[in-house]
Coordinates of C-alpha atoms and ligand atoms in Angstrom, one line a residue:
M258 CA -143.7 -120.6 -226.6
R259 CA -144.2 -123.9 -228.6
I260 CA -141.8 -126.8 -227.5
G261 CA -140.9 -129.7 -230.4
V262 CA -139.1 -132.9 -229.1
I263 CA -137.9 -135.0 -231.3
G264 CA -137.8 -138.9 -230.1
T265 CA -140.3 -140.1 -227.7
G266 CA -138.0 -142.9 -225.6
Y267 CA -137.3 -142.5 -222.1
V268 CA -136.1 -139.0 -221.8
G269 CA -137.7 -137.2 -225.1
L270 CA -141.2 -138.6 -223.8
V271 CA -140.6 -137.8 -220.2
T272 CA -139.3 -134.3 -221.4
G273 CA -142.2 -133.5 -223.2
V274 CA -144.7 -134.8 -221.0
A275 CA -143.1 -133.0 -218.0
L276 CA -142.6 -129.6 -219.9
S277 CA -146.3 -129.6 -220.8
D278 CA -147.0 -130.3 -217.1
F279 CA -145.0 -126.8 -216.5
G280 CA -147.6 -125.1 -218.9
L281 CA -145.8 -125.4 -222.0
N282 CA -147.2 -126.0 -225.5
V283 CA -145.5 -129.4 -226.7
I284 CA -145.5 -131.5 -229.4
C285 CA -143.7 -134.5 -229.5
M286 CA -142.3 -136.4 -232.5
D287 CA -140.9 -139.9 -233.6
I288 CA -139.9 -141.8 -236.4
D289 CA -141.6 -144.8 -235.4
K290 CA -145.1 -144.7 -236.6
K291 CA -146.6 -147.5 -234.2
R292 CA -145.3 -145.7 -230.9
I293 CA -146.8 -142.4 -232.1
N294 CA -149.9 -143.9 -232.9
D295 CA -150.1 -145.8 -229.6
L296 CA -149.4 -142.2 -228.0
N297 CA -152.0 -140.9 -229.8
N298 CA -154.3 -143.6 -228.5
G299 CA -153.4 -143.3 -224.8
I300 CA -151.2 -145.7 -224.8
I301 CA -147.6 -145.2 -223.3
P302 CA -144.9 -147.4 -224.9
I303 CA -142.9 -147.4 -221.8
Y304 CA -143.3 -148.4 -218.0
E305 CA -142.1 -145.4 -215.9
P306 CA -144.2 -144.7 -212.8
G307 CA -146.1 -141.8 -212.9
L308 CA -145.6 -140.8 -216.7
K309 CA -149.3 -141.9 -217.3
D310 CA -150.9 -139.7 -214.9
L311 CA -149.1 -136.5 -216.3
Y312 CA -149.6 -137.5 -219.8
D313 CA -153.2 -138.0 -219.3
K314 CA -153.8 -134.6 -217.9
N315 CA -151.8 -132.6 -220.1
V316 CA -153.5 -134.4 -223.7
Y317 CA -156.8 -133.5 -221.9
Y318 CA -155.5 -129.9 -221.4
K319 CA -154.5 -130.0 -225.1
R320 CA -150.9 -128.9 -224.2
L321 CA -149.4 -132.2 -225.4
S322 CA -149.7 -133.8 -228.9
F323 CA -147.9 -136.3 -230.9
T324 CA -147.0 -136.4 -234.1
D325 CA -144.8 -138.6 -236.8
N326 CA -144.3 -135.8 -239.4
I327 CA -140.7 -133.8 -238.4
Q328 CA -141.2 -131.1 -240.6
K329 CA -144.2 -130.0 -238.6
V330 CA -142.8 -130.2 -235.3
I331 CA -139.6 -128.0 -236.7
E332 CA -142.1 -125.3 -238.4
E333 CA -144.4 -124.9 -235.7
S334 CA -141.8 -125.0 -232.5
D335 CA -139.7 -122.2 -231.0
V336 CA -137.5 -124.7 -229.1
I337 CA -136.7 -128.0 -230.5
Y338 CA -135.3 -130.6 -228.4
I339 CA -133.3 -133.7 -229.9
A340 CA -133.7 -136.9 -227.8
V341 CA -133.3 -139.6 -230.3
G342 CA -130.7 -142.5 -229.4
T343 CA -127.1 -142.4 -229.4
P344 CA -126.2 -146.2 -228.4
S345 CA -122.4 -147.7 -228.7
K346 CA -121.2 -148.9 -231.8
K347 CA -119.2 -152.3 -231.4
D348 CA -115.8 -150.5 -231.1
G349 CA -117.6 -148.3 -228.1
S350 CA -118.0 -145.0 -230.0
S351 CA -121.3 -143.5 -230.1
E352 CA -123.5 -144.4 -232.9
M353 CA -124.6 -140.5 -234.3
K354 CA -126.9 -141.5 -237.3
Y355 CA -130.1 -141.1 -235.7
F356 CA -129.2 -137.3 -234.0
V357 CA -127.4 -136.5 -237.5
N358 CA -130.7 -137.5 -239.5
V359 CA -132.6 -135.0 -237.0
T360 CA -130.1 -132.1 -237.5
N361 CA -129.8 -132.5 -241.3
D362 CA -133.9 -132.1 -241.2
I363 CA -133.6 -129.3 -238.9
G364 CA -131.5 -127.6 -241.7
K365 CA -133.8 -128.6 -244.1
Y366 CA -137.2 -127.4 -242.8
I367 CA -135.9 -124.5 -240.6
N368 CA -138.5 -121.4 -241.4
G369 CA -137.4 -118.7 -238.6
Y370 CA -135.4 -118.2 -235.3
K371 CA -135.1 -121.5 -233.2
V372 CA -133.3 -122.9 -230.3
I373 CA -132.2 -126.5 -230.9
V374 CA -131.4 -128.0 -227.9
D375 CA -129.2 -131.3 -227.7
K376 CA -130.7 -133.4 -224.7
S377 CA -129.4 -136.5 -226.1
T378 CA -125.9 -137.8 -224.7
V379 CA -123.5 -136.9 -227.3
P380 CA -119.8 -136.8 -227.8
I381 CA -117.7 -133.6 -226.9
G382 CA -117.8 -131.3 -230.2
T383 CA -121.4 -132.4 -231.4
A384 CA -123.0 -129.2 -230.5
R385 CA -120.5 -127.4 -232.6
E386 CA -120.9 -129.5 -235.2
V387 CA -125.0 -129.3 -235.1
K388 CA -124.4 -125.6 -235.6
K389 CA -122.3 -126.1 -238.7
I390 CA -124.5 -128.6 -240.1
I391 CA -127.8 -126.2 -239.9
S392 CA -125.8 -123.4 -241.1
N393 CA -124.8 -125.1 -244.2
K394 CA -127.8 -126.6 -245.0
I395 CA -129.3 -122.9 -244.4
K396 CA -126.3 -121.3 -247.2
I397 CA -127.5 -124.3 -249.5
R398 CA -131.4 -123.1 -249.3
D399 CA -130.0 -119.8 -249.9
V400 CA -132.5 -118.7 -247.3
N401 CA -131.6 -116.3 -244.0
Y402 CA -132.9 -117.9 -240.5
N403 CA -130.8 -117.4 -237.5
F404 CA -130.9 -119.9 -234.7
D405 CA -129.2 -121.0 -231.4
V406 CA -127.6 -124.4 -230.3
V407 CA -128.0 -125.1 -226.6
S408 CA -126.4 -128.5 -225.3
N409 CA -128.4 -129.4 -222.3
P410 CA -127.4 -132.7 -221.0
E411 CA -130.3 -134.9 -219.0
F412 CA -129.5 -136.8 -215.7
L413 CA -132.7 -138.0 -214.9
R414 CA -132.7 -142.0 -213.6
E415 CA -135.0 -144.4 -215.2
G416 CA -138.0 -145.8 -212.8
K417 CA -137.4 -142.0 -211.1
A418 CA -137.5 -140.0 -214.3
I419 CA -140.4 -137.7 -213.9
Y420 CA -139.2 -136.7 -210.0
D421 CA -135.7 -136.3 -211.4
F422 CA -137.0 -134.2 -214.4
T423 CA -138.9 -132.2 -212.2
H424 CA -136.3 -131.8 -209.3
P425 CA -133.0 -131.9 -210.5
N426 CA -129.9 -131.2 -208.9
R427 CA -128.8 -128.9 -211.4
I428 CA -129.6 -127.9 -215.0
V429 CA -126.6 -127.6 -217.0
L430 CA -126.7 -125.6 -220.3
G431 CA -124.1 -125.0 -222.8
V432 CA -125.0 -121.8 -224.5
E433 CA -123.6 -119.2 -227.0
S434 CA -125.7 -116.5 -226.7
E435 CA -127.8 -114.5 -224.2
K436 CA -130.9 -114.8 -226.3
S437 CA -130.8 -118.3 -226.2
A438 CA -130.1 -118.2 -222.5
N439 CA -133.0 -116.3 -221.9
I440 CA -135.2 -118.5 -223.5
M441 CA -134.0 -121.5 -221.8
K442 CA -134.7 -119.7 -218.7
E443 CA -138.2 -119.4 -219.5
V444 CA -138.6 -122.9 -220.6
Y445 CA -137.3 -124.1 -217.3
R446 CA -139.1 -120.8 -215.3
V447 CA -140.6 -123.2 -213.1
L448 CA -137.2 -124.8 -212.0
Y449 CA -135.4 -121.5 -212.1
L450 CA -138.2 -119.8 -209.9
N451 CA -138.0 -122.9 -207.4
K452 CA -133.9 -122.2 -206.9
I453 CA -132.7 -125.3 -208.9
P454 CA -129.1 -124.2 -209.4
F455 CA -129.0 -123.8 -213.2
V456 CA -125.1 -123.8 -214.8
F457 CA -124.3 -121.9 -217.7
T458 CA -121.2 -122.9 -219.7
N459 CA -120.0 -123.4 -223.3
F460 CA -120.9 -126.5 -225.4
E461 CA -118.0 -128.7 -224.6
T462 CA -117.8 -128.2 -220.8
A463 CA -121.9 -129.0 -221.0
E464 CA -121.3 -132.0 -222.9
M465 CA -118.1 -133.2 -220.7
I466 CA -120.1 -132.7 -217.5
K467 CA -122.7 -135.4 -218.7
Y468 CA -120.0 -138.0 -219.5
A469 CA -117.9 -137.0 -216.4
S470 CA -120.9 -137.5 -214.2
N471 CA -121.8 -141.2 -215.5
A472 CA -118.4 -142.3 -215.7
F473 CA -117.8 -141.3 -212.0
L474 CA -120.9 -143.0 -210.6
A475 CA -120.0 -146.1 -212.6
V476 CA -116.8 -146.2 -211.0
K477 CA -118.0 -145.8 -207.6
I478 CA -120.1 -148.5 -208.3
G479 CA -117.3 -150.6 -209.8
F480 CA -115.4 -150.0 -206.7
I481 CA -117.9 -151.4 -204.1
N482 CA -118.7 -154.3 -206.1
E483 CA -114.8 -154.9 -206.3
L484 CA -114.5 -154.5 -202.3
S485 CA -117.7 -156.4 -202.0
L486 CA -115.7 -160.1 -203.4
L487 CA -112.7 -159.0 -201.1
C488 CA -115.1 -158.7 -198.1
E489 CA -116.7 -162.3 -198.5
K490 CA -112.8 -163.5 -198.3
V491 CA -111.6 -161.2 -195.6
G492 CA -114.3 -161.3 -193.3
A493 CA -115.5 -157.8 -193.9
D494 CA -119.3 -156.5 -194.2
I495 CA -119.7 -154.5 -197.4
I496 CA -123.0 -153.0 -195.9
K497 CA -121.3 -151.7 -192.9
V498 CA -118.3 -150.4 -194.9
A499 CA -120.4 -148.6 -197.4
I500 CA -122.4 -147.1 -194.5
A501 CA -119.4 -146.1 -192.6
M502 CA -118.0 -144.6 -196.0
G503 CA -121.1 -142.9 -196.7
M504 CA -120.9 -141.2 -193.4
D505 CA -118.0 -139.2 -194.9
G506 CA -119.3 -136.0 -196.6
R507 CA -116.7 -136.0 -199.2
I508 CA -117.7 -139.6 -200.3
S509 CA -121.6 -139.9 -199.5
P510 CA -123.6 -143.0 -199.4
K511 CA -125.5 -142.7 -202.7
F512 CA -124.3 -145.4 -205.5
L513 CA -122.6 -147.5 -202.8
H514 CA -125.0 -150.5 -203.1
A515 CA -122.7 -153.7 -204.3
G516 CA -124.7 -155.8 -206.9
P517 CA -124.2 -158.1 -209.5
G518 CA -122.9 -155.3 -212.0
Y519 CA -124.4 -152.3 -213.3
G520 CA -126.3 -152.3 -216.4
G521 CA -128.7 -149.9 -218.6
S522 CA -128.7 -147.8 -221.6
C523 CA -126.3 -145.3 -220.2
F524 CA -123.2 -146.3 -218.0
P525 CA -122.1 -149.2 -220.0
K526 CA -122.4 -146.8 -223.3
D527 CA -121.3 -143.7 -221.8
T528 CA -118.3 -144.8 -220.1
K529 CA -117.2 -146.7 -223.4
A530 CA -118.1 -143.5 -225.1
I531 CA -115.8 -141.1 -223.0
V532 CA -112.8 -143.7 -223.3
D533 CA -113.3 -143.7 -227.2
I534 CA -113.4 -139.9 -227.0
G535 CA -110.2 -139.9 -224.9
R536 CA -108.4 -142.0 -227.2
K537 CA -109.2 -140.1 -230.4
Y538 CA -107.3 -137.0 -228.1
N539 CA -104.6 -139.3 -227.3
E540 CA -105.6 -139.4 -223.5
N541 CA -105.9 -142.9 -221.9
L542 CA -108.8 -142.5 -219.6
S543 CA -107.6 -146.0 -217.9
I544 CA -109.6 -145.9 -214.6
V545 CA -112.6 -145.5 -216.5
Q546 CA -111.6 -148.6 -219.0
A547 CA -110.9 -150.5 -215.5
T548 CA -114.4 -149.8 -214.7
I549 CA -115.6 -151.4 -217.8
D550 CA -113.4 -154.4 -217.4
S551 CA -114.2 -155.0 -213.8
N552 CA -117.9 -154.5 -214.7
E553 CA -117.9 -157.3 -217.2
N554 CA -115.8 -159.3 -215.0
H555 CA -118.3 -158.9 -211.9
K556 CA -121.1 -160.6 -213.6
N557 CA -118.9 -163.6 -214.2
R558 CA -117.6 -163.3 -210.8
M559 CA -121.5 -164.0 -209.9
V560 CA -121.8 -167.2 -212.1
Q561 CA -118.8 -168.6 -210.5
K562 CA -119.9 -167.8 -207.2
I563 CA -122.9 -169.7 -207.8
I564 CA -121.5 -172.4 -209.2
K565 CA -118.7 -172.8 -206.6
T566 CA -121.1 -172.8 -203.8
M567 CA -123.2 -175.3 -205.4
G568 CA -120.7 -177.7 -206.8
S569 CA -122.1 -177.3 -210.2
V570 CA -125.3 -176.2 -211.9
E571 CA -125.7 -179.5 -214.4
G572 CA -129.2 -180.2 -214.1
K573 CA -130.0 -177.7 -211.7
T574 CA -133.1 -175.4 -211.9
I575 CA -132.3 -172.2 -211.4
A576 CA -134.9 -169.4 -210.5
I577 CA -133.7 -165.8 -211.4
L578 CA -135.5 -163.0 -210.1
G579 CA -135.4 -159.4 -211.7
L580 CA -134.4 -159.1 -215.6
T581 CA -134.3 -155.5 -216.0
F582 CA -131.3 -153.4 -215.5
K583 CA -132.7 -152.0 -212.3
P584 CA -136.2 -151.9 -210.5
E585 CA -139.6 -149.5 -211.8
T586 CA -138.7 -149.9 -215.5
D587 CA -139.1 -152.4 -218.7
D588 CA -135.6 -151.6 -219.7
I589 CA -133.4 -154.4 -220.3
R590 CA -130.6 -152.8 -222.2
E591 CA -127.4 -154.3 -220.7
A592 CA -129.3 -155.9 -217.7
P593 CA -126.9 -158.2 -215.4
S594 CA -129.8 -160.9 -216.4
L595 CA -128.5 -160.9 -220.3
K596 CA -124.7 -162.5 -219.1
I597 CA -125.9 -164.3 -216.2
I598 CA -128.3 -166.4 -217.6
P599 CA -126.8 -167.6 -220.6
K600 CA -123.7 -168.0 -218.6
L601 CA -125.6 -170.8 -216.4
I602 CA -127.3 -172.3 -219.3
E603 CA -123.9 -172.8 -220.8
N604 CA -122.8 -174.6 -217.7
G605 CA -126.0 -176.9 -217.9
A606 CA -128.4 -175.2 -215.7
R607 CA -132.3 -174.9 -216.7
I608 CA -133.9 -171.3 -215.7
K609 CA -137.0 -170.1 -214.3
A610 CA -137.3 -166.5 -215.0
F611 CA -139.8 -163.7 -213.0
C612 CA -139.7 -160.0 -213.5
P613 CA -142.3 -157.5 -212.9
E614 CA -141.6 -156.0 -216.3
G615 CA -138.3 -157.6 -217.9
I616 CA -140.0 -160.6 -219.4
K617 CA -141.1 -159.5 -222.7
G618 CA -137.9 -157.8 -223.4
V619 CA -135.6 -160.8 -222.4
K620 CA -137.6 -163.4 -224.2
Q621 CA -136.9 -161.8 -227.1
E622 CA -133.2 -160.9 -226.4
L623 CA -132.7 -164.5 -225.2
S624 CA -134.8 -166.2 -227.6
K625 CA -131.9 -168.5 -228.7
Y626 CA -132.1 -169.9 -225.1
K627 CA -135.6 -170.4 -225.1
E628 CA -135.7 -174.4 -224.8
S629 CA -133.7 -173.6 -221.4
I630 CA -135.7 -171.0 -220.0
T631 CA -139.4 -171.1 -218.3
Y632 CA -140.8 -167.6 -218.0
C633 CA -143.1 -167.5 -214.7
S634 CA -145.9 -165.7 -213.3
D635 CA -144.5 -164.4 -210.0
E636 CA -141.8 -165.3 -207.7
Y637 CA -143.2 -168.6 -206.3
Q638 CA -143.7 -169.9 -209.6
A639 CA -140.2 -169.5 -210.2
A640 CA -139.0 -170.9 -206.7
K641 CA -141.2 -173.9 -207.2
D642 CA -138.9 -177.0 -207.6
S643 CA -135.9 -174.8 -208.0
H644 CA -132.8 -175.8 -206.4
A645 CA -131.7 -171.9 -206.4
I646 CA -133.0 -168.7 -206.1
V647 CA -131.1 -165.8 -207.3
I648 CA -132.2 -162.2 -206.5
L649 CA -130.6 -159.9 -209.6
I650 CA -132.7 -156.7 -209.3
E651 CA -134.4 -155.3 -205.9
W652 CA -137.7 -155.0 -207.2
N653 CA -139.8 -154.4 -203.9
Q654 CA -142.1 -157.4 -204.2
F655 CA -138.8 -159.5 -203.6
R656 CA -138.1 -157.6 -200.3
G657 CA -141.3 -159.7 -198.5
M658 CA -141.5 -163.2 -199.8
D659 CA -143.0 -165.5 -197.7
M660 CA -139.9 -167.8 -197.3
Q661 CA -141.7 -170.6 -195.7
R662 CA -143.8 -170.9 -198.6
I663 CA -140.3 -170.9 -200.7
N664 CA -138.6 -173.1 -198.5
K665 CA -141.8 -175.7 -198.8
I666 CA -142.1 -175.6 -202.8
S667 CA -138.3 -175.2 -203.9
R668 CA -135.1 -177.9 -203.5
D669 CA -131.9 -177.6 -202.1
N670 CA -133.0 -174.3 -200.6
Y671 CA -129.7 -172.0 -202.0
L672 CA -130.5 -167.9 -201.8
F673 CA -128.4 -166.0 -203.6
D674 CA -129.2 -162.3 -202.8
F675 CA -126.9 -160.4 -205.3
R676 CA -128.7 -157.1 -203.8
N677 CA -128.7 -157.8 -200.2
L678 CA -132.2 -157.6 -199.5
Y679 CA -132.5 -160.3 -196.6
Y680 CA -129.4 -158.8 -195.1
R681 CA -129.7 -159.4 -191.1
D682 CA -133.1 -160.7 -192.0
N683 CA -133.6 -163.4 -188.7
N684 CA -135.5 -165.9 -190.7
V685 CA -133.7 -166.2 -193.7
D686 CA -131.1 -168.8 -192.1
K687 CA -133.7 -170.8 -191.0
Y688 CA -135.1 -171.4 -194.3
F689 CA -132.3 -170.8 -196.5
K690 CA -128.7 -171.8 -197.5
Y691 CA -128.2 -167.6 -197.6
Y692 CA -125.2 -166.2 -199.6
G693 CA -125.6 -162.1 -199.9
L694 CA -122.9 -160.5 -201.6
G695 CA -119.8 -158.8 -199.9
L696 CA -121.0 -160.2 -196.4
Ligands
NAD252 P1 -135.0 -144.7 -226.6 O1 -134.2 -145.4 -227.7 O2 -135.7 -144.9 -225.7 O3 -135.4 -143.9 -227.7 C1 -135.0 -142.9 -228.8 C2 -136.1 -142.7 -229.6 O4 -135.8 -142.1 -230.5 C3 -136.8 -143.8 -230.4 O5 -138.3 -144.0 -229.9 C4 -136.6 -143.8 -231.7 O6 -137.5 -144.1 -232.7 C5 -136.8 -142.2 -231.9 N1 -135.6 -141.9 -233.3 C6 -135.0 -142.4 -233.7 N2 -134.4 -141.9 -235.0 C7 -134.9 -140.7 -235.1 C8 -135.5 -139.5 -235.9 N3 -134.8 -139.5 -236.9 N4 -136.4 -138.8 -235.9 C9 -137.6 -139.0 -234.9 N5 -137.4 -140.1 -233.8 C10 -136.2 -140.9 -233.6 O7 -133.6 -143.8 -226.1 P2 -133.5 -142.8 -224.7 O8 -133.4 -143.9 -223.7 O9 -134.6 -142.2 -224.3 O10 -132.3 -142.0 -224.8 C11 -132.1 -140.9 -225.8 C12 -130.7 -140.0 -225.2 O11 -130.8 -139.5 -224.0 C13 -129.5 -140.9 -225.2 O12 -128.5 -140.3 -225.9 C14 -129.3 -141.2 -223.9 O13 -127.8 -141.4 -223.5 C15 -129.9 -139.7 -223.2 N6 -130.1 -140.3 -221.7 C16 -130.9 -141.1 -221.4 C17 -131.3 -141.4 -220.5 C18 -132.3 -142.6 -219.9 O14 -132.4 -142.9 -218.6 N7 -132.5 -143.2 -220.8 C19 -130.8 -140.9 -219.3 C20 -130.3 -139.4 -219.8 C21 -130.0 -139.0 -221.1
UGA253 C1 -128.0 -143.3 -214.8 C2 -127.8 -142.2 -213.8 O1 -128.0 -142.4 -212.6 C3 -128.5 -140.9 -214.3 O2 -128.3 -139.7 -213.7 C4 -128.2 -140.7 -215.9 O3 -129.2 -139.5 -216.5 C5 -128.8 -142.0 -216.7 O4 -127.7 -142.9 -216.3 C6 -128.1 -141.7 -217.9 O5 -127.5 -141.2 -218.6 O6 -129.1 -142.3 -219.2 P1 -129.9 -145.1 -215.1 O7 -129.3 -145.9 -215.9 O8 -131.7 -144.7 -215.2 O9 -129.6 -143.8 -214.4 O10 -130.0 -145.9 -213.6 P2 -129.4 -145.9 -212.2 O11 -130.2 -146.0 -210.9 O12 -128.2 -144.8 -212.2 O13 -128.9 -147.3 -212.3 C7 -127.6 -147.8 -213.1 C8 -127.0 -149.1 -212.9 O14 -126.1 -149.0 -211.6 C9 -128.3 -150.2 -212.4 O15 -128.0 -151.2 -213.2 C10 -128.4 -150.1 -211.1 O16 -128.5 -151.7 -210.4 C11 -126.7 -150.0 -211.0 N1 -126.6 -149.7 -209.6 C12 -126.6 -148.2 -209.1 C13 -125.5 -150.3 -208.3 O17 -125.7 -151.5 -208.8 N2 -125.4 -149.8 -207.4 C14 -125.8 -148.4 -206.8 O18 -125.3 -148.0 -205.9 C15 -126.6 -147.9 -207.8

């Protein structure tokens, strides 16, 4: 069986590489010629732990190849994954143009029975629409090919993408025929044999499961973030609160870590998209909407916390550690840094910024603030002569900083630890005016 993957971003590339490691023959395609050129020359365009090793192995065994020719992928594949981006439009709805372009091309080049797999996160009703678009194209071409559509949402996390793809909690498959269900079982044979639960359902349910999962996780984070600020006022400790809450099996300890606001390419986008879908069907998803508003507000509250504690940031230098939206990725989409840095600058601060993988992206995204930001080569250079240090993202290397050294090279010694990395660290109060979150 030959697999085609259209779109080689975080999801498409991981899907292609991991499926080739399951022993399947995979051809990945992207419209971005430079990306394909890089992939054909051993260069991985994203930072994702473990990806390069699997890529090297499967390219070596000739199970994995790359092209920018969509016709070739469609004609040569039995199963075609669509994994292109579906970013937010200004009104919160999903931008479907990339996805629709691919669907049109499939209708144009289909040359026999294929299974078309929707891997991108798409509005409910999309799989049915894909079926219509391809059927219409086939009719116009006056040919007679059969095909099936499958909705197969992806639940991987960036930074843990390979592990998540190869050890999923469940595989969700919206199907309409036994034939396509059996083909998908064959594609995921390794997982099926490993007793990973498979949920077979209709298109709409599969599409809804994806949005419901992301929205629920976002609500959970929004909840703990709001509670963290209340904890500070009433003298409670958010870490203990979260641990004890999580001991209740009905709640679970996961996704109860307070932080400066969730970011990434998915929670912000998918919460807005499901609210937009609700609006179209006259159903007000007020809890999800409140989470979106709360998350935006939370980033402002982080800035206010710094300003209030320091009196003012006018003329002060602030070291920002962690620019990506989470550790172990180079993805800066909707990262808290993109909101917090400009607000500090607007209040008169200068920024010294460091992140193991996020500098390139943030430099581009915040180019209009370039006079006020110095990008540094490590956390110590960032801390040097800074009045305050702000930890935004929990990269491992920020967990074991030499506090005595930082104390000596920085000024004023404020440490705002918005990931509570130094919670209960005996040294921290010796060297810093320490402010965790929710403590
Ligand atoms: P991405 O932006 O990293 O990659 C999308 C890729 O699609 C780009 O390389 C782009 O050049 C390519 N593309 C666009 N139009 C194309 C076309 N016509 N033909 C071929 N390639 C084309 O996006 P991503 O983060 O991988 O997300 C893809 C989808 O998966 C989204 O719907 C997203 O919501 C969903 N998803 C993402 C994650 C994640 O962790 N990033 C997890 C689960 C689901
Ligand atoms: C998230 C989901 O976890 C994946 O299941 C899903 O497939 C993906 O979105 C998607 O649809 O794209 P991801 O965005 O890669 O994955 O990363 P997460 O680990 O979920 O973190 C998202 C944001 O929430 C980050 O900004 C992170 O810092 C924040 N977060 C997470 C917290 O602030 N606290 C937590 O306890 C957990």
